[in-house]
XYZ file of N, CA and C in Angstrom:
864
model
N 0.546 -0.952 -0.354
C 0.025 0.409 -0.073
C 1.071 0.956 -0.308
N 0.136 2.084 -0.414
C 1.461 3.590 -1.177
C 1.285 4.323 0.449
N 2.509 4.750 1.113
C 2.340 5.934 2.081
C 2.062 7.266 1.589
N 1.193 7.426 2.339
C 0.501 8.832 1.478
C 0.502 10.033 2.750
N 0.161 9.837 3.790
C -0.316 10.620 4.987
C 0.467 10.436 6.378
N 1.045 11.464 7.339
C 1.449 11.240 8.329
C 0.450 12.108 9.340
N -0.309 12.411 10.661
C -0.461 13.284 11.314
C 0.509 14.092 12.249
N 0.099 14.559 13.023
C 0.733 16.044 13.436
C 1.751 15.107 14.764
N 0.076 14.999 14.991
C 0.852 13.505 16.662
C 1.352 12.616 16.459
N 1.661 11.919 15.252
C 2.429 10.415 14.574
C 3.747 10.945 14.640
N 3.768 12.688 14.078
C 5.451 12.843 13.601
C 5.789 13.313 14.401
N 5.197 13.588 15.638
C 5.815 14.735 17.073
C 6.409 13.145 17.913
N 5.385 12.162 17.933
C 5.789 11.128 18.597
C 6.855 10.130 17.943
N 7.310 10.437 16.587
C 8.299 9.254 16.231
C 9.533 11.058 16.511
N 8.958 11.754 16.436
C 10.977 12.743 16.415
C 11.370 13.066 18.003
N 10.179 12.676 18.559
C 10.344 12.347 20.311
C 11.064 11.408 20.340
N 10.736 10.153 20.017
C 11.226 8.856 19.991
C 12.765 8.695 19.498
N 13.167 9.317 18.547
C 13.888 8.807 17.441
C 15.254 10.100 17.155
N 14.342 11.174 17.672
C 15.353 12.595 17.946
C 15.731 13.334 16.612
N 15.765 14.956 16.474
C 14.886 15.429 15.289
C 16.417 15.339 13.892
N 17.636 15.287 15.002
C 18.171 14.296 13.523
C 18.808 12.861 13.276
N 17.789 12.160 13.867
C 17.923 10.996 13.368
C 18.450 10.568 12.407
N 18.896 9.902 12.221
C 19.300 9.142 10.246
C 17.979 8.238 10.041
N 17.059 8.116 10.529
C 15.539 7.184 10.195
C 14.949 8.182 9.564
N 14.970 9.470 10.325
C 13.550 10.407 10.032
C 14.386 11.691 9.213
N 14.098 12.011 8.689
C 14.202 13.078 7.519
C 12.921 14.120 7.512
N 12.695 15.743 7.324
C 11.784 16.462 7.713
C 12.119 17.768 7.045
N 11.189 17.643 6.297
C 11.599 19.044 5.161
C 10.519 19.948 4.595
N 11.109 21.259 5.219
C 9.467 22.405 5.164
C 10.211 22.516 3.326
N 8.193 22.839 3.103
C 8.937 22.802 1.658
C 7.794 24.346 1.470
N 7.518 25.023 1.908
C 6.614 26.067 2.661
C 7.005 26.807 1.292
N 6.213 28.186 0.501
C 6.333 28.403 -1.085
C 5.019 28.835 -0.894
N 5.492 29.940 -2.116
C 4.659 31.153 -2.306
C 4.995 31.096 -4.556
N 3.952 31.030 -5.046
C 4.391 31.299 -6.279
C 4.412 32.429 -6.550
N 4.391 33.371 -6.093
C 4.456 35.112 -6.477
C 5.374 35.448 -5.686
N 6.556 34.911 -4.199
C 6.801 36.074 -3.613
C 7.679 34.584 -3.029
N 8.779 34.334 -3.753
C 9.731 33.264 -3.713
C 10.694 33.342 -2.666
N 10.748 34.427 -2.366
C 11.904 34.407 -0.770
C 11.101 33.917 0.382
N 9.786 33.979 0.140
C 8.557 33.870 1.202
C 8.701 32.560 1.856
N 9.051 31.353 1.271
C 9.295 30.243 1.517
C 10.091 30.048 3.329
N 10.949 30.713 1.776
C 12.225 30.854 3.707
C 12.293 31.731 4.501
N 11.735 32.878 4.531
C 11.557 33.470 5.496
C 10.282 33.109 6.707
N 9.732 32.155 5.914
C 8.828 31.597 6.918
C 9.376 30.637 7.577
N 10.143 29.427 7.027
C 11.318 28.974 7.537
C 11.815 29.624 9.340
N 12.656 30.045 8.443
C 13.666 30.761 9.568
C 12.613 31.480 10.513
N 11.603 31.346 9.921
C 10.658 32.452 11.552
C 10.264 31.600 12.457
N 10.487 30.273 12.047
C 9.931 28.755 12.600
C 9.896 27.930 11.605
N 9.589 26.255 12.668
C 9.690 25.621 11.722
C 9.990 24.390 12.466
N 9.183 23.225 12.434
C 9.722 21.692 12.987
C 10.626 21.785 13.901
N 11.487 21.247 14.575
C 12.698 20.917 15.024
C 13.072 20.018 14.186
N 14.471 20.247 13.249
C 14.700 18.937 13.041
C 14.574 19.409 11.508
N 13.564 20.170 10.894
C 13.493 20.054 9.450
C 14.190 20.724 8.950
N 14.599 20.470 7.434
C 14.995 21.330 6.536
C 14.480 21.702 5.175
N 15.154 22.785 4.767
C 14.116 23.537 4.193
C 14.236 23.494 3.160
N 13.553 22.751 1.725
C 14.321 22.856 0.635
C 13.154 23.792 -0.696
N 13.997 24.480 -1.207
C 13.151 25.917 -2.284
C 12.991 25.492 -3.420
N 11.401 25.495 -4.099
C 10.673 24.553 -5.174
C 11.251 25.472 -6.293
N 11.911 26.853 -5.937
C 12.633 27.364 -7.849
C 14.390 26.484 -7.383
N 14.169 26.844 -6.727
C 15.854 26.974 -6.638
C 16.725 24.912 -6.398
N 16.306 24.331 -6.422
C 16.427 23.238 -5.617
C 15.728 21.933 -6.314
N 14.492 22.289 -5.986
C 13.378 21.405 -6.705
C 12.526 21.544 -8.233
N 13.813 22.286 -8.582
C 13.061 22.454 -10.164
C 14.853 23.065 -11.410
N 14.496 22.134 -12.568
C 15.910 22.270 -13.345
C 15.844 23.751 -13.966
N 17.220 24.201 -14.828
C 17.007 25.432 -14.877
C 15.556 25.795 -16.151
N 15.369 27.231 -16.516
C 14.096 26.628 -16.780
C 14.714 28.156 -18.919
N 13.948 27.092 -19.778
C 14.514 27.701 -20.784
C 13.261 28.642 -21.656
N 12.272 28.574 -21.097
C 10.890 29.439 -21.912
C 9.874 28.272 -22.572
N 10.267 27.394 -22.240
C 9.720 26.370 -23.522
C 9.273 25.377 -22.394
N 9.759 25.357 -21.630
C 9.980 23.321 -20.201
C 9.473 23.742 -19.485
N 8.464 24.990 -19.158
C 7.538 25.309 -17.693
C 8.333 25.747 -16.899
N 7.493 26.320 -15.878
C 8.002 27.281 -14.754
C 8.667 26.172 -13.936
N 8.295 25.136 -13.509
C 9.253 24.217 -12.710
C 9.488 23.150 -13.480
N 10.412 22.763 -14.259
C 10.505 21.995 -15.027
C 11.520 20.704 -13.678
N 11.172 19.136 -13.936
C 11.729 18.939 -12.978
C 13.330 18.507 -13.418
N 13.975 18.213 -12.039
C 15.276 17.821 -12.472
C 15.917 16.954 -12.115
N 17.220 16.359 -13.132
C 17.282 14.672 -13.471
C 17.161 13.591 -12.228
N 16.936 12.864 -12.294
C 16.913 11.803 -11.505
C 18.387 11.343 -10.443
N 18.916 11.866 -11.159
C 20.152 11.390 -10.112
C 20.679 13.189 -9.630
N 20.241 14.287 -10.315
C 19.889 15.275 -9.697
C 19.728 15.802 -8.264
N 18.294 14.727 -8.353
C 17.739 14.647 -6.939
C 17.792 13.806 -6.010
N 18.276 12.202 -6.496
C 19.271 11.728 -5.903
C 20.296 12.168 -4.590
N 21.239 13.356 -5.940
C 22.721 13.614 -5.059
C 22.205 14.839 -3.783
N 20.864 15.788 -4.179
C 20.345 16.868 -3.568
C 19.880 15.409 -2.324
N 18.976 14.479 -2.538
C 18.720 13.679 -0.714
C 19.844 13.327 -0.229
N 20.795 12.470 -1.015
C 21.873 12.602 -0.382
C 23.074 13.111 0.488
N 22.719 15.367 -0.295
C 23.503 15.786 0.670
C 22.469 16.281 1.704
N 21.553 15.631 2.072
C 20.720 16.003 3.502
C 20.105 14.823 4.071
N 21.369 13.497 3.625
C 21.516 12.053 4.474
C 20.689 11.518 4.343
N 19.550 11.442 3.266
C 18.121 10.551 2.549
C 19.397 9.397 2.131
N 18.377 8.095 2.773
C 19.010 6.858 2.658
C 18.019 5.912 1.861
N 17.501 4.524 1.587
C 16.619 4.203 1.243
C 15.775 4.005 2.176
N 16.057 4.100 3.605
C 15.389 3.315 4.673
C 14.731 4.538 4.888
N 15.293 5.779 5.291
C 14.885 6.932 5.922
C 13.303 7.416 5.425
N 12.691 7.473 6.763
C 11.305 8.110 6.508
C 11.307 9.707 5.622
N 10.945 10.122 4.524
C 11.326 11.472 4.281
C 9.545 12.150 4.849
N 9.356 13.133 5.580
C 7.950 13.503 5.821
C 8.298 15.108 4.773
N 7.408 15.079 4.054
C 7.271 16.752 3.668
C 5.884 17.632 4.395
N 6.503 18.679 4.312
C 4.862 19.817 4.700
C 5.113 21.441 4.479
N 4.100 21.882 4.355
C 3.851 22.999 3.913
C 3.238 23.712 4.839
N 2.500 25.378 4.039
C 1.368 25.568 4.714
C 0.752 26.490 3.827
N 0.246 25.474 3.250
C -0.314 25.851 1.432
C -1.433 24.427 1.003
N -1.991 23.702 2.411
C -2.658 23.311 2.105
C -1.831 20.930 1.454
N -0.805 21.904 1.666
C -0.235 20.244 1.287
C 0.491 20.470 -0.028
N 0.507 21.323 -0.855
C 0.341 21.143 -2.420
C 2.090 21.374 -2.668
N 3.217 21.846 -1.849
C 3.987 21.648 -2.324
C 4.373 19.986 -1.820
N 4.202 20.293 -0.453
C 4.632 18.915 -0.234
C 4.387 17.559 -0.461
N 2.992 17.564 -1.616
C 2.673 16.879 -2.372
C 3.711 16.474 -3.464
N 4.552 18.008 -4.003
C 5.263 17.457 -5.524
C 6.158 17.076 -4.737
N 7.025 16.866 -3.487
C 8.218 16.585 -2.739
C 7.576 15.673 -2.953
N 6.723 14.920 -2.715
C 5.583 12.898 -2.109
C 6.490 12.500 -3.791
N 5.370 13.364 -4.836
C 5.651 12.917 -6.360
C 7.229 12.524 -6.752
N 7.489 13.751 -6.165
C 9.293 13.338 -6.995
C 10.400 12.134 -6.655
N 9.770 12.499 -4.640
C 10.661 10.871 -4.333
C 10.309 9.478 -4.877
N 8.849 9.354 -5.508
C 8.488 8.392 -5.543
C 8.976 7.701 -7.255
N 9.458 9.207 -7.774
C 9.594 9.217 -9.023
C 10.772 8.656 -8.783
N 11.647 9.441 -8.205
C 13.092 8.746 -7.598
C 13.151 7.282 -7.326
N 12.252 6.549 -7.024
C 12.114 5.111 -6.743
C 12.586 5.205 -4.954
N 12.138 6.144 -3.998
C 11.979 5.784 -2.699
C 10.398 6.041 -2.322
N 10.403 4.921 -1.495
C 8.980 4.530 -1.503
C 8.643 5.005 -0.085
N 10.009 5.445 0.910
C 9.531 5.617 2.519
C 8.820 7.302 2.698
N 8.036 7.913 1.967
C 7.895 9.418 1.850
C 6.521 9.634 2.710
N 5.654 10.770 3.233
C 4.497 11.045 3.374
C 4.611 12.504 3.709
N 3.379 12.744 3.363
C 2.974 13.927 3.469
C 2.474 14.556 4.794
N 3.088 15.877 5.861
C 2.253 16.097 6.425
C 0.822 16.638 6.834
N -0.227 15.681 7.173
C -1.857 16.411 7.331
C -2.009 17.323 7.461
N -2.274 18.929 7.088
C -2.628 20.285 7.288
C -1.347 20.954 7.936
N -0.446 20.405 7.150
C 0.658 20.739 7.519
C 1.694 21.350 8.304
N 2.357 22.705 8.581
C 2.501 23.493 9.426
C 1.423 24.328 10.236
N 0.417 23.884 10.051
C -0.823 24.819 10.742
C -1.069 23.670 11.394
N -1.402 22.328 11.266
C -1.513 21.420 12.412
C -0.803 21.662 13.610
N 0.538 21.178 12.517
C 1.264 21.281 13.756
C 1.451 22.767 15.242
N 1.065 23.562 14.786
C 0.788 24.549 15.398
C -0.158 24.568 16.355
N -1.269 24.257 15.896
C -2.390 24.008 15.898
C -2.738 22.976 17.316
N -1.700 21.911 17.066
C -1.505 20.799 17.864
C -0.306 21.702 19.617
N 0.204 22.327 19.428
C 0.403 22.950 20.453
C 2.053 22.066 20.591
N 2.291 21.966 19.726
C 3.477 20.958 19.086
C 4.807 21.857 19.142
N 5.977 21.927 19.362
C 7.092 22.627 19.551
C 7.856 23.284 18.265
N 8.341 24.324 17.867
C 8.604 24.923 17.115
C 10.286 25.405 17.331
N 10.759 26.003 16.404
C 12.346 26.265 16.885
C 12.512 27.164 15.681
N 13.687 27.974 15.919
C 14.208 29.056 14.893
C 15.683 28.352 14.596
N 16.469 27.576 15.529
C 17.469 26.925 15.090
C 17.686 26.382 13.930
N 19.313 26.709 13.870
C 19.282 25.497 12.097
C 19.018 24.041 12.504
N 18.349 22.991 11.599
C 19.090 21.784 11.490
C 20.263 21.128 11.827
N 19.573 20.087 12.589
C 21.692 19.673 13.066
C 22.003 19.052 11.684
N 23.665 19.183 11.766
C 24.384 18.811 10.357
C 24.434 17.690 10.324
N 24.215 16.661 9.251
C 24.433 15.305 9.227
C 25.170 15.368 8.117
N 25.742 13.750 7.940
C 26.848 13.104 7.078
C 25.794 12.645 5.946
N 26.515 13.524 4.471
C 26.096 13.477 3.876
C 25.992 11.958 2.717
N 25.854 11.090 2.389
C 25.800 10.082 2.163
C 26.145 9.811 0.299
N 25.764 8.665 -0.333
C 26.654 8.847 -1.036
C 25.083 8.785 -2.233
N 25.168 9.913 -3.435
C 24.201 10.514 -3.891
C 23.115 8.312 -3.952
N 21.728 9.165 -4.064
C 21.187 8.256 -3.608
C 20.671 7.903 -5.489
N 20.525 6.769 -5.324
C 20.946 5.584 -6.979
C 19.794 5.780 -7.141
N 18.934 6.016 -8.256
C 17.402 6.675 -8.697
C 17.193 4.938 -9.077
N 16.248 4.531 -8.337
C 15.679 3.112 -8.655
C 14.725 3.373 -9.734
N 13.389 2.220 -9.880
C 12.412 2.006 -10.296
C 11.588 3.035 -9.830
N 10.849 3.891 -10.674
C 10.331 4.736 -11.193
C 9.055 3.889 -9.969
N 8.736 4.744 -8.987
C 7.089 4.098 -8.709
C 5.573 5.106 -8.613
N 6.252 5.916 -10.182
C 4.825 6.723 -10.207
C 5.543 7.085 -12.088
N 4.723 6.839 -12.685
C 5.272 7.527 -14.442
C 4.603 8.923 -14.901
N 4.860 9.147 -15.385
C 4.948 10.568 -16.256
C 4.708 10.881 -17.452
N 3.882 11.683 -18.257
C 3.975 11.518 -19.655
C 4.915 13.145 -20.304
N 5.297 13.171 -21.465
C 5.478 14.022 -21.629
C 4.659 14.841 -23.022
N 4.936 16.085 -23.694
C 4.090 17.145 -24.048
C 3.257 16.678 -25.435
N 4.322 15.497 -25.634
C 4.289 15.284 -27.318
C 3.100 14.417 -26.951
N 3.284 13.671 -25.798
C 2.224 12.192 -25.337
C 1.093 12.759 -25.560
N 0.808 14.447 -24.751
C -0.488 14.552 -24.127
C -1.082 15.542 -26.053
N -0.111 15.732 -26.598
C -0.950 16.593 -27.895
C -1.477 15.310 -28.764
N -0.291 14.360 -28.714
C -0.864 12.825 -29.681
C -2.422 12.712 -29.047
N -2.503 12.698 -27.953
C -3.663 12.709 -27.178
C -4.760 12.851 -27.607
N -5.156 13.916 -27.579
C -5.966 14.791 -28.446
C -6.921 14.288 -29.706
N -6.084 13.346 -30.545
C -6.378 13.289 -31.964
C -7.264 11.680 -31.714
N -5.913 10.987 -30.790
C -6.260 10.077 -30.561
C -6.251 9.417 -29.081
N -7.399 9.330 -28.370
C -7.058 9.383 -27.058
C -6.740 8.106 -26.578
N -6.188 8.273 -25.641
C -5.586 6.594 -24.549
C -5.758 6.822 -23.557
N -5.898 8.885 -22.941
C -5.661 8.752 -21.407
C -6.752 10.049 -21.217
N -7.361 10.255 -20.298
C -8.125 11.417 -19.880
C -6.894 12.592 -18.723
N -7.162 13.956 -19.792
C -6.043 14.653 -18.655
C -7.127 15.399 -17.443
N -6.565 15.635 -16.678
C -7.447 16.499 -15.434
C -6.737 17.434 -14.814
N -7.115 18.918 -14.909
C -6.546 19.598 -14.865
C -6.868 21.022 -13.083
N -6.275 20.714 -12.250
C -6.206 21.137 -11.029
C -6.157 22.016 -10.886
N -6.121 23.321 -11.697
C -6.284 24.137 -11.402
C -7.448 24.839 -10.944
N -7.325 26.478 -10.666
C -8.505 26.847 -10.699
C -9.947 26.459 -11.806
N -10.904 26.748 -11.492
C -12.274 26.411 -12.244
C -11.940 27.653 -13.271
N -12.049 29.018 -12.831
C -11.933 30.101 -13.080
C -10.370 30.293 -14.556
N -9.474 30.137 -14.126
C -8.520 29.611 -15.255
C -8.407 28.619 -16.179
N -9.039 27.456 -15.622
C -9.518 25.654 -16.255
C -10.210 26.501 -17.608
N -10.986 27.532 -17.124
C -12.048 28.470 -18.275
C -11.603 29.093 -19.000
N -10.074 29.543 -18.580
C -9.748 30.330 -19.267
C -10.315 32.340 -19.237
N -10.942 32.303 -17.746
C -11.350 33.147 -17.941
C -10.808 34.715 -17.785
N -9.025 33.651 -16.200
C -8.178 34.581 -15.860
C -6.831 34.257 -15.553
N -5.610 34.673 -16.434
C -4.622 33.896 -15.937
C -3.829 34.250 -15.428
N -3.404 34.627 -14.336
C -2.537 35.077 -12.777
C -0.729 34.829 -13.223
N -0.607 33.435 -13.711
C 0.731 32.974 -13.924
C 1.544 32.813 -14.882
N 0.485 32.068 -16.294
C 1.594 32.238 -17.443
C 0.776 33.271 -18.654
N 1.190 32.954 -19.979
C 0.149 34.296 -20.839
C -0.512 33.979 -21.791
N -1.243 33.056 -21.206
C -2.010 32.885 -22.208
C -3.065 31.638 -21.194
N -4.273 31.631 -21.608
C -5.292 31.258 -20.788
C -6.002 30.817 -21.642
N -6.589 29.321 -20.860
C -6.966 28.128 -21.431
C -7.067 26.870 -20.834
N -7.215 26.136 -21.177
C -6.690 24.308 -20.935
C -6.253 23.528 -22.372
N -5.748 22.505 -21.737
C -5.669 21.470 -22.729
C -6.713 21.104 -23.257
N -7.418 21.160 -24.809
C -8.028 20.298 -25.195
C -9.158 18.970 -24.964
N -9.505 19.000 -24.085
C -10.497 17.295 -24.022
C -10.071 17.355 -21.902
N -9.740 18.298 -21.418
C -9.321 18.136 -20.301
C -10.413 18.623 -19.554
N -10.321 17.554 -17.637
C -11.309 17.293 -16.719
C -10.575 18.230 -15.971
N -11.572 19.042 -15.118
C -11.724 20.103 -13.947
C -11.585 19.382 -12.846
N -10.695 20.129 -11.861
C -10.945 18.746 -10.435
C -9.752 20.251 -9.785
N -10.386 21.183 -9.517
C -9.231 22.140 -8.467
C -8.714 21.073 -7.047
N -7.354 21.697 -7.328
C -7.321 21.103 -5.797
C -7.568 21.431 -4.728
N -7.934 22.232 -4.432
C -8.287 22.629 -3.037
C -9.893 22.221 -2.654
N -10.520 21.323 -3.363
C -11.703 20.335 -2.996
C -11.472 19.084 -2.152
N -9.818 18.583 -2.956
C -9.302 17.929 -2.065
C -9.581 18.002 -0.413
N -9.531 19.303 0.301
C -9.291 19.518 1.724
C -10.514 19.421 2.475
N -10.771 19.463 3.803
C -11.723 19.629 4.499
C -11.066 21.425 4.723
N -12.558 21.523 5.603
C -11.680 23.426 5.467
C -10.566 23.541 6.961
N -10.245 22.875 7.503
C -9.050 23.339 8.399
C -8.048 22.713 7.775
N -7.295 21.866 6.523
C -6.870 22.478 5.682
C -6.382 20.983 5.522
N -7.003 20.227 6.198
C -6.202 18.556 6.028
C -6.971 17.722 5.069
N -6.322 16.733 4.236
C -7.372 15.906 2.890
C -8.403 15.514 3.974
N -9.697 15.435 2.801
C -10.681 14.836 2.830
C -10.419 13.215 3.579
N -11.516 12.367 3.891
C -11.173 11.277 3.645
C -11.631 10.307 2.796
N -10.938 9.172 2.614
C -10.891 8.231 1.972
C -11.569 8.347 1.006
N -12.727 7.787 1.524
C -13.996 7.340 0.932
C -14.509 8.626 1.094
N -14.837 9.859 1.475
C -15.096 10.707 0.571
C -14.219 11.747 -0.707
N -13.252 11.496 -0.785
C -12.500 11.046 -2.039
C -12.659 10.560 -3.516
N -12.520 9.584 -2.746
C -13.197 7.782 -3.569
C -14.275 8.577 -4.056
N -15.276 8.467 -3.265
C -16.448 8.945 -4.257
C -16.427 10.493 -4.898
N -15.877 10.986 -4.735
C -15.653 12.702 -5.545
C -14.564 12.165 -6.772
N -13.481 11.203 -7.039
C -13.374 11.260 -7.722
C -13.892 10.035 -8.949
N -14.754 9.230 -8.252
C -15.570 8.775 -8.597
C -16.890 9.406 -9.750
N -17.002 9.972 -9.410
C -18.135 10.935 -9.963
C -17.421 11.850 -10.920
N -15.998 12.050 -10.741
C -15.340 12.768 -12.040
C -14.765 11.934 -13.330
N -14.326 10.762 -12.480
C -13.804 9.568 -13.634
C -14.747 8.843 -14.229
N -16.138 9.045 -14.031
C -17.000 8.479 -14.647
C -16.670 6.991 -15.159
N -16.130 6.272 -14.624
C -15.623 4.450 -15.239
C -14.452 4.816 -15.698
N -13.688 5.814 -15.597
C -12.360 5.430 -16.049
C -11.361 4.776 -14.852
N -10.588 3.649 -15.563
C -9.487 3.606 -14.429
C -8.681 4.546 -14.440
N -7.633 4.503 -13.026
C -6.933 5.204 -12.612
C -6.099 5.540 -13.941
N -5.558 4.407 -14.296
C -4.462 4.081 -15.073
C -4.147 4.780 -16.220
N -5.822 4.924 -16.783
C -5.635 6.151 -18.253
C -5.940 7.496 -17.269
N -5.559 8.217 -16.312
C -5.827 9.626 -15.874
C -3.973 9.950 -15.663
N -4.138 11.373 -16.525
C -2.957 12.329 -16.169
C -3.188 13.228 -15.483
N -2.585 13.976 -14.826
C -2.778 15.278 -13.843
C -1.895 15.965 -14.318
N -2.307 17.404 -14.987
C -1.483 18.719 -14.875
C -2.116 19.722 -14.241
N -1.869 20.714 -14.056
C -2.223 21.584 -13.434
C -1.538 23.037 -13.856
N -1.003 24.568 -13.158
C -0.165 25.224 -14.001
C 1.725 24.689 -14.368
N 2.039 24.188 -13.410
C 3.692 24.146 -13.773
C 3.816 22.444 -12.851
N 2.608 21.954 -12.817
C 3.199 20.473 -12.237
C 3.692 19.788 -9.961
N 3.040 21.449 -9.970
C 2.840 20.817 -8.647
C 1.080 20.488 -7.779
N 0.290 21.836 -8.443
C -0.929 21.308 -7.254
C -1.224 19.562 -8.577
N -0.924 19.544 -9.579
C -1.096 18.379 -10.080
C -0.886 17.114 -9.415
N 0.000 17.202 -8.283
C 0.592 16.278 -7.614
C -0.162 15.956 -5.935
N -0.779 17.736 -6.220
C -2.078 17.486 -5.071
C -3.322 16.276 -5.112
N -3.776 16.002 -6.339
C -4.746 15.328 -7.045
C -4.329 13.771 -7.572
N -3.225 13.744 -7.557
C -2.569 12.714 -7.490
C -2.457 11.634 -6.193
N -1.799 12.948 -5.213
C -1.611 12.263 -3.751
C -2.934 11.734 -3.140
N -3.701 12.266 -4.146
C -5.678 12.245 -2.997
C -5.558 11.495 -3.709
N -5.825 10.558 -4.927
C -6.500 9.715 -5.778
C -5.807 8.234 -5.581
N -4.084 8.704 -4.541
C -3.687 7.456 -3.595
C -4.172 6.833 -2.551
N -4.492 8.350 -2.187
C -5.119 8.051 -0.658
C -6.464 7.174 -0.661
N -7.593 8.093 -1.581
C -8.356 7.013 -2.054
C -8.604 5.781 -2.137
N -7.156 5.243 -2.490
C -6.997 3.922 -3.579
C -7.240 3.849 -4.621
N -7.153 4.730 -5.526
C -6.937 4.359 -6.541
C -5.739 5.584 -7.347
N -5.126 4.203 -7.364
C -3.614 4.174 -7.636
C -3.469 4.070 -8.961
N -2.303 4.824 -9.312
C -2.018 4.647 -11.547
C -1.774 5.345 -11.890
N -2.178 7.045 -11.101
C -2.513 7.572 -12.629
C -1.380 8.217 -12.843
N -0.991 9.280 -13.868
C 0.029 10.015 -13.608
C 0.253 11.609 -14.322
N 1.189 11.921 -14.124
C 1.539 13.439 -14.009
C 2.218 13.782 -15.294
N 1.679 15.135 -15.786
C 2.438 15.847 -17.257
C 2.915 16.976 -16.018
N 4.140 16.506 -15.873
C 5.268 17.558 -15.220
C 5.014 18.665 -15.954
N 4.919 19.386 -17.039
C 5.413 20.643 -17.225
C 4.012 21.395 -17.944
N 3.002 20.784 -17.755
C 1.370 21.016 -17.463
C 1.518 22.680 -18.323
N -0.307 22.835 -17.404
C -0.061 24.154 -18.757
C 1.110 25.105 -19.212
N 2.507 25.559 -18.463
C 3.602 26.476 -18.455
C 4.037 26.076 -19.133
N 3.933 24.713 -19.581
C 5.138 24.148 -20.779
C 4.317 24.480 -21.794
N 3.003 23.469 -21.725
C 1.791 23.232 -22.921
C 1.791 24.842 -24.037
N 1.306 26.239 -22.979
C 1.279 27.224 -23.364
C 2.802 27.898 -24.217
N 3.270 27.483 -23.913
C 4.683 28.143 -24.587
C 5.009 27.635 -26.465
N 4.229 26.647 -26.366
C 4.433 27.262 -28.064
C 3.082 27.275 -28.498
N 2.930 27.768 -29.302
C 1.974 28.732 -29.733
C 0.957 27.748 -31.039
N 1.995 26.698 -31.712
C 1.119 25.578 -32.106
C -0.096 24.885 -31.408
N 0.377 24.722 -30.552
C -0.657 23.504 -29.644
C -1.728 24.385 -29.585
N -2.972 23.363 -29.454
C -4.370 23.679 -29.191
C -4.342 24.568 -27.782
N -5.531 24.903 -27.282
C -6.289 25.568 -26.116
C -7.933 25.691 -26.589
N -8.210 24.935 -25.708
C -9.566 24.746 -24.866
C -9.936 26.578 -24.194
N -11.185 27.095 -24.412
C -11.985 27.801 -23.221
C -13.145 27.460 -23.009
N -13.751 27.397 -22.018
C -15.276 27.116 -21.431
C -14.665 26.296 -20.442
N -16.405 25.770 -20.390
C -15.769 24.364 -19.251
C -16.090 23.395 -19.522
């Protein structure tokens, strides 16, 4: 069974038992703001979970941008493995990711590590807010130094992806269904705050990733998510679902939600809308 979520109480218990610098657990703070790239580091410096290590979605969890490969292109699996090794992650390490945005950035790291072949990775349910609301300790201290290990050799990926050409071919010869995780007004092409072109990939369905959450920012139950996605999928097998969003981040939130619901096997289009709309020859749809 795929590892997905961990509660604040469970994480606190594990840290109490092993210590924040223990080799069998690594907590990563991936708080971020797409419109203010300094905000995540500033939030981390102001207070974080003891032992947590900060990772930047712009500089560490993305490859260089070319203007044609989207706003958050994936690094190579070898580069990601080297980054994890620098933080002392081994194949046996339990990695815990958290943010303050309902899990959208944490879910991206969760997917990336599974893409690397790392099975022991979970998202803190409710994120930073759940930790603080539970009255658990925070700190401004730097994370304990760790001994960098050998670069984590990429294993067999535990998740799959598709590229822009596959999505383009799929329009005329449908083999999968795309689900767009952006807000409904962005999907319909009414507004576009991040990218130069508004609209969506022709044939894509819409599931705004915020619909995966309860009012307190934690994920809905597996049963509720399963029912909601079943209604959207309309009998489609999860294996024929491809997720996308603006730049490949919030799409992972829908992918994680499907895993929580027991609907395993869907894929990611990492380049997403920001890559798609960078080529004016690719078709654009608008409306519901």
